[in-house]
Short mmCIF file of C-alpha atoms in Angstrom, two decimals:
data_model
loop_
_atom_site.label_atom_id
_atom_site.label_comp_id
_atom_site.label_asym_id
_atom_site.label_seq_id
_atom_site.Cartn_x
_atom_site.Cartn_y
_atom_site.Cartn_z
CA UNK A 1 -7.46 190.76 -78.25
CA UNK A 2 -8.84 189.23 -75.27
CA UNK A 3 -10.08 185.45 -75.16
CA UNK A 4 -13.17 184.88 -73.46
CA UNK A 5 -13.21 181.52 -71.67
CA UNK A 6 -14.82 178.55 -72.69
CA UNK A 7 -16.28 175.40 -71.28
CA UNK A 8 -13.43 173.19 -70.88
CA UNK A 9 -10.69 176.65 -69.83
CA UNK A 10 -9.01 174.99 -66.81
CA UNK A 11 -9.97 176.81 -63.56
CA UNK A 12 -8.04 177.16 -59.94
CA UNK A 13 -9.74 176.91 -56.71
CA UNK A 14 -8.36 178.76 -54.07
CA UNK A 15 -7.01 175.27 -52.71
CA UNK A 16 -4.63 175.55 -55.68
CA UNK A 17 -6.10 172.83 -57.08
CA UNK A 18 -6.82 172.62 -61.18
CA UNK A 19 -9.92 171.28 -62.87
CA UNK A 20 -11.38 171.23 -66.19
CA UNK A 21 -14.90 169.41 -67.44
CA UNK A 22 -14.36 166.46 -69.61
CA UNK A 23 -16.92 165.05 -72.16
CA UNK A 24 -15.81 161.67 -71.97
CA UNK A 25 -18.15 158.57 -71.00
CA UNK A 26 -16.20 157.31 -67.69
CA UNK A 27 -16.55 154.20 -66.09
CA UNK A 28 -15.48 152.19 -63.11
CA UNK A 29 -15.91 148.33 -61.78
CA UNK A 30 -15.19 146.74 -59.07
CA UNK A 31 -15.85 143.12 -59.34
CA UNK A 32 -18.62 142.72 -61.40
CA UNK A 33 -19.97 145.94 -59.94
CA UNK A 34 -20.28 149.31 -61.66
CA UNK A 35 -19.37 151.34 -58.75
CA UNK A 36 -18.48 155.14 -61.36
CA UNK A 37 -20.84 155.64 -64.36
CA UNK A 38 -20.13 158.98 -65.33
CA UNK A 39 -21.07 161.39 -68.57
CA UNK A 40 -20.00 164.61 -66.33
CA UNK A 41 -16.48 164.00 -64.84
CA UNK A 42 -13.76 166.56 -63.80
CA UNK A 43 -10.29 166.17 -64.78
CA UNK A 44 -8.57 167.89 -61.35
CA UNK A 45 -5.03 168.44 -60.95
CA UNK A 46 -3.74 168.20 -57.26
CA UNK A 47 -1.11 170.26 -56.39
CA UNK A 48 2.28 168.88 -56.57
CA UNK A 49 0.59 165.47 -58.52
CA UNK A 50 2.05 165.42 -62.06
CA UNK A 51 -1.35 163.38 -63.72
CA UNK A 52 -4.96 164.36 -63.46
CA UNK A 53 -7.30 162.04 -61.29
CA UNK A 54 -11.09 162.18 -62.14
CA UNK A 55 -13.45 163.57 -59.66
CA UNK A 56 -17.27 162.31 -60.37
CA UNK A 57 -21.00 163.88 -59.93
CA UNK A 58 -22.45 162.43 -56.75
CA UNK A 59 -25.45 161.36 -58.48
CA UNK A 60 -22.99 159.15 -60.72
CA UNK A 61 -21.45 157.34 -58.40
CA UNK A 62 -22.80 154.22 -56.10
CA UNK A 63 -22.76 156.18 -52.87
CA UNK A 64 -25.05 153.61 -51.69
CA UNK A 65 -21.61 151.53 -51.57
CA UNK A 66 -19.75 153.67 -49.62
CA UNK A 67 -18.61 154.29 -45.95
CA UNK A 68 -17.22 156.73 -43.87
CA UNK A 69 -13.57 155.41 -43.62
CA UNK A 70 -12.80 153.14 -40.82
CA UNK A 71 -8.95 154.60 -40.68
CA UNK A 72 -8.78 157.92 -42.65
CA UNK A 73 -5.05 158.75 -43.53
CA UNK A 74 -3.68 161.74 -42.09
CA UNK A 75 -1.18 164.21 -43.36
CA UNK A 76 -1.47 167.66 -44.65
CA UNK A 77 -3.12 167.22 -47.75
CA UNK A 78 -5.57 164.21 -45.88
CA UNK A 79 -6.86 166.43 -43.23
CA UNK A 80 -9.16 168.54 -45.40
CA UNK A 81 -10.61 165.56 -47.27
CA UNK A 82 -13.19 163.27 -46.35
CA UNK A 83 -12.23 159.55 -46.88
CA UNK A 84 -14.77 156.44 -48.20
CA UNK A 85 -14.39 152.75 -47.52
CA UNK A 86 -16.25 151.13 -50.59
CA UNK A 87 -17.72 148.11 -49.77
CA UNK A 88 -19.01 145.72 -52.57
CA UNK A 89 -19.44 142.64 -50.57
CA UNK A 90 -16.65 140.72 -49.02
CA UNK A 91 -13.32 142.67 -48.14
CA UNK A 92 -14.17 146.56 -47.48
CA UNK A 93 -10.91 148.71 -50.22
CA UNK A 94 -10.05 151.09 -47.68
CA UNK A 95 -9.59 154.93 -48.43
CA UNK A 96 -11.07 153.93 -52.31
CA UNK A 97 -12.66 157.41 -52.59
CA UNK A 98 -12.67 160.89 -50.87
CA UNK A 99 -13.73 164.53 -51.55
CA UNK A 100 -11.76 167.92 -52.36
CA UNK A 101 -11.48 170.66 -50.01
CA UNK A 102 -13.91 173.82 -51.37
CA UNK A 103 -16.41 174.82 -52.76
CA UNK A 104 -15.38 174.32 -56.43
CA UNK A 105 -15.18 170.73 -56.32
CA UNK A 106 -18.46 170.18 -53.71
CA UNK A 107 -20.42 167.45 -54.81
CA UNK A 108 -17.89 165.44 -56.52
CA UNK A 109 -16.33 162.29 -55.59
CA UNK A 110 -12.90 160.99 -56.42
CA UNK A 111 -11.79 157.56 -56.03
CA UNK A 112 -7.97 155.77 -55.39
CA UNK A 113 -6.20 155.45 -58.87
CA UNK A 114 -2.42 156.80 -59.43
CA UNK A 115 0.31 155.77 -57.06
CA UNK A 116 -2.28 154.67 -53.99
CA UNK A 117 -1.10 152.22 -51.49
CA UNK A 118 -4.12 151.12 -51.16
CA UNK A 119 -6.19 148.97 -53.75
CA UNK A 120 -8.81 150.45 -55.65
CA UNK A 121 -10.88 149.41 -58.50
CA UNK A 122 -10.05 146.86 -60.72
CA UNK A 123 -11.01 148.32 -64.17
CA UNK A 124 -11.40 152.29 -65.61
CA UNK A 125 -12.46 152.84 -68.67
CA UNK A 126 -13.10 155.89 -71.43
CA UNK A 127 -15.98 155.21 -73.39
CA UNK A 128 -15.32 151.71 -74.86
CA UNK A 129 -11.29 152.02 -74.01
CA UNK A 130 -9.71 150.37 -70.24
CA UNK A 131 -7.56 153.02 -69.21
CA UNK A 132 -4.65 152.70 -66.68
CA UNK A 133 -2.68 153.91 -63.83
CA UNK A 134 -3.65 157.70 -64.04
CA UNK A 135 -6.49 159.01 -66.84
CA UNK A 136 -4.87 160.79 -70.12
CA UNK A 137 -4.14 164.37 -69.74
CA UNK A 138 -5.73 166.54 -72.45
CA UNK A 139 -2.99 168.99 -72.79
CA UNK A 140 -0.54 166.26 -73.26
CA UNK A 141 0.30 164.58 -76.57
CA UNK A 142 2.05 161.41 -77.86
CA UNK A 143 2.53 160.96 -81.11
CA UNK A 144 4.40 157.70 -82.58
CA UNK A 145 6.01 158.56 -86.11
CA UNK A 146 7.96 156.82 -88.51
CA UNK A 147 10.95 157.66 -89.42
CA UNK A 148 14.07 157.17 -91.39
CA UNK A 149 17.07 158.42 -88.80
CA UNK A 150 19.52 155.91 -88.43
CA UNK A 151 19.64 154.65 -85.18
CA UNK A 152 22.77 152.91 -83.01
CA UNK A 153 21.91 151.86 -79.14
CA UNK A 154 25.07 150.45 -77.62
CA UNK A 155 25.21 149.09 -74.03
CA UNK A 156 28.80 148.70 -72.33
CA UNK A 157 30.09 149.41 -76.07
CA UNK A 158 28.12 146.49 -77.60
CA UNK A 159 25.94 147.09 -80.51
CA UNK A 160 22.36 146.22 -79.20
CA UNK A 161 20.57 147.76 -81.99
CA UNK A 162 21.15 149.18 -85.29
CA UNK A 163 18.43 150.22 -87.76
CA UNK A 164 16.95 152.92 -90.12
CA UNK A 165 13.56 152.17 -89.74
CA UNK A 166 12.67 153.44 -86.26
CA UNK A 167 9.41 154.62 -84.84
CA UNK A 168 9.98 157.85 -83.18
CA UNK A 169 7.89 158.53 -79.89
CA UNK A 170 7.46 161.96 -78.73
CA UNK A 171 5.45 162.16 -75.57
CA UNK A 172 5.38 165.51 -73.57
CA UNK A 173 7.44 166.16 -70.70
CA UNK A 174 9.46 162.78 -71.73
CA UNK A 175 12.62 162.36 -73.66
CA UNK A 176 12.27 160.87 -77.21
CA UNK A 177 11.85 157.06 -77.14
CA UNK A 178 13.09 155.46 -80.03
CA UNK A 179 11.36 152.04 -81.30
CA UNK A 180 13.01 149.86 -83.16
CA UNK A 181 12.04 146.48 -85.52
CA UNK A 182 13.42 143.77 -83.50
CA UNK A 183 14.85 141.91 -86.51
CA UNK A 184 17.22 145.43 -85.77
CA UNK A 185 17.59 144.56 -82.45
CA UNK A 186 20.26 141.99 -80.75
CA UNK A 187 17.46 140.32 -78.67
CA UNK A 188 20.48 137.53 -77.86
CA UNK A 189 21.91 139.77 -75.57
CA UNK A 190 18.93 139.78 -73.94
CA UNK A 191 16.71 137.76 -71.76
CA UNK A 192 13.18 138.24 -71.01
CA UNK A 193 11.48 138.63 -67.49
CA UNK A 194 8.02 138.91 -65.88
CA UNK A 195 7.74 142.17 -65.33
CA UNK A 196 5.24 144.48 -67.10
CA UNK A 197 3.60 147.75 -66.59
CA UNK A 198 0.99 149.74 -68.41
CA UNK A 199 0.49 153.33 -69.39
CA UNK A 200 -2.79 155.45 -70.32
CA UNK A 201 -1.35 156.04 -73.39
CA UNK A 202 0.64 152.99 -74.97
CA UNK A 203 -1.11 149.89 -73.09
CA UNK A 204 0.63 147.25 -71.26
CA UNK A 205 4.49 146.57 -71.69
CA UNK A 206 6.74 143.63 -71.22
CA UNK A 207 10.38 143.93 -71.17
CA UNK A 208 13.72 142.59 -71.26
CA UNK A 209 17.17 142.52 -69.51
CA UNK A 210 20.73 142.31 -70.51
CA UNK A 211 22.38 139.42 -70.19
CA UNK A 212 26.11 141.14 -69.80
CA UNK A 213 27.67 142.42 -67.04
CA UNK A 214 28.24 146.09 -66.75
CA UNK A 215 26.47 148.62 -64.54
CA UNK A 216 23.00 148.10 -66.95
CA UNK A 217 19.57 148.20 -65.08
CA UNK A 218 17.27 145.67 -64.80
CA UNK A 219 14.01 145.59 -67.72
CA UNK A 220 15.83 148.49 -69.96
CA UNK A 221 14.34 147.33 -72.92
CA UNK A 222 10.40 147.05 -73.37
CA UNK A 223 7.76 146.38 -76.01
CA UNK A 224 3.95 147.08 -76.10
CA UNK A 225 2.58 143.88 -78.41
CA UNK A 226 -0.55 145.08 -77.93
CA UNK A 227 -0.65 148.91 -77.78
CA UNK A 228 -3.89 151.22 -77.79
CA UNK A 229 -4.41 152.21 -81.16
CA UNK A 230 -3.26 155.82 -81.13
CA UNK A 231 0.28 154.24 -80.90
CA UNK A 232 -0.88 151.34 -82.86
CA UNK A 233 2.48 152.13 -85.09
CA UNK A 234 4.70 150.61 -82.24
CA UNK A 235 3.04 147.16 -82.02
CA UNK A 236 6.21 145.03 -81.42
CA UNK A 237 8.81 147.17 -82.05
CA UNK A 238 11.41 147.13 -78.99
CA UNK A 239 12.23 150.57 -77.31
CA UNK A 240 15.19 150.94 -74.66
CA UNK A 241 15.48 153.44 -71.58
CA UNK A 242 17.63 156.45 -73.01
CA UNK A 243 18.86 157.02 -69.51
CA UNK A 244 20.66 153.99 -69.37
CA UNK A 245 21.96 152.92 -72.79
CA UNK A 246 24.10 154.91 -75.23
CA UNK A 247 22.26 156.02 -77.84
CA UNK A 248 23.49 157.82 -81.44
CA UNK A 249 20.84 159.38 -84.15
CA UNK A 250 22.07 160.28 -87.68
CA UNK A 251 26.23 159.90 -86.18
CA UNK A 252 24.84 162.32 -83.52
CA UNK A 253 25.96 161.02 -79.76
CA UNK A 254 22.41 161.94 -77.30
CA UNK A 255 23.12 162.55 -74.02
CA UNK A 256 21.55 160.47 -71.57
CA UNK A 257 18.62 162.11 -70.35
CA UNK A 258 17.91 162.77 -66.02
CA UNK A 259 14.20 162.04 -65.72
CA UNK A 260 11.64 160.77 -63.38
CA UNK A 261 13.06 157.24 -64.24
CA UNK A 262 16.30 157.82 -63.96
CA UNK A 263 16.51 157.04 -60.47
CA UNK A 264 13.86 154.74 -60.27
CA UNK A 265 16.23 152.43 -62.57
CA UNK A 266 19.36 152.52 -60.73
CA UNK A 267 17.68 151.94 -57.16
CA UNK A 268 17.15 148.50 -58.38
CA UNK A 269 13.92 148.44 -56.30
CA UNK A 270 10.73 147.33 -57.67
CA UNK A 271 8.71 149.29 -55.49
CA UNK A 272 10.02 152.38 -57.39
CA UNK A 273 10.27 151.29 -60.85
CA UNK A 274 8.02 153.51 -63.40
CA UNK A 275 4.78 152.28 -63.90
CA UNK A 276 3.34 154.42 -66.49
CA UNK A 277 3.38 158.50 -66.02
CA UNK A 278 3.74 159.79 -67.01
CA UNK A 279 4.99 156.93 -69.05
CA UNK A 280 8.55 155.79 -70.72
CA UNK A 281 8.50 153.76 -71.93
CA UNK A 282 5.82 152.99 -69.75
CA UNK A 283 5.06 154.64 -66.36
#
């Protein structure tokens, strides 16, 4: 039986791009300045981008705080766009907005948001929610459940964790992550540092290294003490990088999983850790 489409069916433009309408309330500031106030946004998904970006009604946007870009970036996927300085008083954010290629997408306005060099605004938010990094994909879940699997991390063959109360994460795309009571955790063997990182879907992280020796990354363990309330369930808990701890589930050995992160952790480079994604943990 055939399906006919409805209002939010995801569409292609011949550009290869993807878009859907969302219902959410959408806003962005700059400042003190409400730069996006949108009831009509897109979700588009750029080819070869793995997160959706939000592309905005004219109308809803402050074009009256825009400018033609002073030093448009080039490239293949920059040459069919046209680029937006927004200027709010003070410093001019270069590149903070830009348009799609086609007609699908004519009349809307994107601005800078996942993985931009450039700054762009300083707050997004969904309806009363701040938002970060990239917005939430519809067609993506996370779901934080608790569980009773018995649980044994073990870094270098030390015992780092042990419990059977965990919070099991299941995120799309991402392996299980696995959060754990930290009176289950050996937080001796760690120490904590000043990095954090925030995801659309869990909120902002801090984390922890270990202390030994051994071939461990830097920040493999992480915590959201404050997490947006669809993951409200993990508040505390402590949750490691599979990819670079040994972990074993009901006397079952996992295999550490090859993701986006996995590289990103062994570089040692904090220009490529994860910050939020997809998320881990956190991207």
């Amino acid at each position: 039986m055939s399906t006919l489409p409805t209002a939010h069916s995801v569409r292609t433009t011949p550009e290869g791009f993807l878009w859907e309408p969302s219902e959410r309330w959408v806003r962005g500031v700059k400042g003190e300045v409400t730069v996006v106030d949108s009831r009509h946004p897109l979700l588009v998904w750029e080819p070869g981008l793995p997160v959706p970006q939000y592309a905005f009604p004219r109308e809803e946007v402050r074009e009256d705080l825009l400018r033609p870009a002073a030093h448009p970036p080039t490239g293949a996927h920059a040459g069919s766009r046209i680029f937006y300085d927004l200027d709010t008083g003070g410093e001019p954010l270069r590149n903070a907005a830009w348009t799609y290629p086609g007609r699908d997408l004519a009349g809307y306005i994107t601005f800078a948001w996942f993985q931009h060099r450039d700054p762009g605004l300083d707050h997004w938010y969904e309806e009363e929610e701040e938002i970060f990094v990239h917005p939430r994909d519809p067609h993506k879940r996370v779901d934080a459940l608790p569980s009773r699997r018995h649980v044994v991390v073990e870094i270098d063959g030390t015992v780092a964790a042990d419990t059977r109360r965990p919070v099991l994460l299941f995120e799309t795309g991402l392996p299980t992550r696995f959060y754990i009571p930290r009176e289950d955790v050996r937080l001796d063997l760690f120490e904590p540092t000043d990095h954090s990182s925030r995801c659309p879907y869990k909120g902002i992280a801090e984390y922890w290294s270990w202390r030994g020796g051994a071939d461990v990354p830097s920040n493999v363990l992480w915590s959201y003490p404050d997490p947006l309330p669809a993951v409200g369930t993990v508040r505390g808990l402590l949750a490691f990088y599979n990819e670079a701890v040994d972990i074993t589930v009901d006397g079952e050995h996992r295999k550490r999983p090859v993701t986006l992160f996995t590289w990103a952790l062994f570089s040692g480079t904090e220009a490529s850790r994860p910050r939020a994604g997809s998320s881990p943990g956190p991207l």
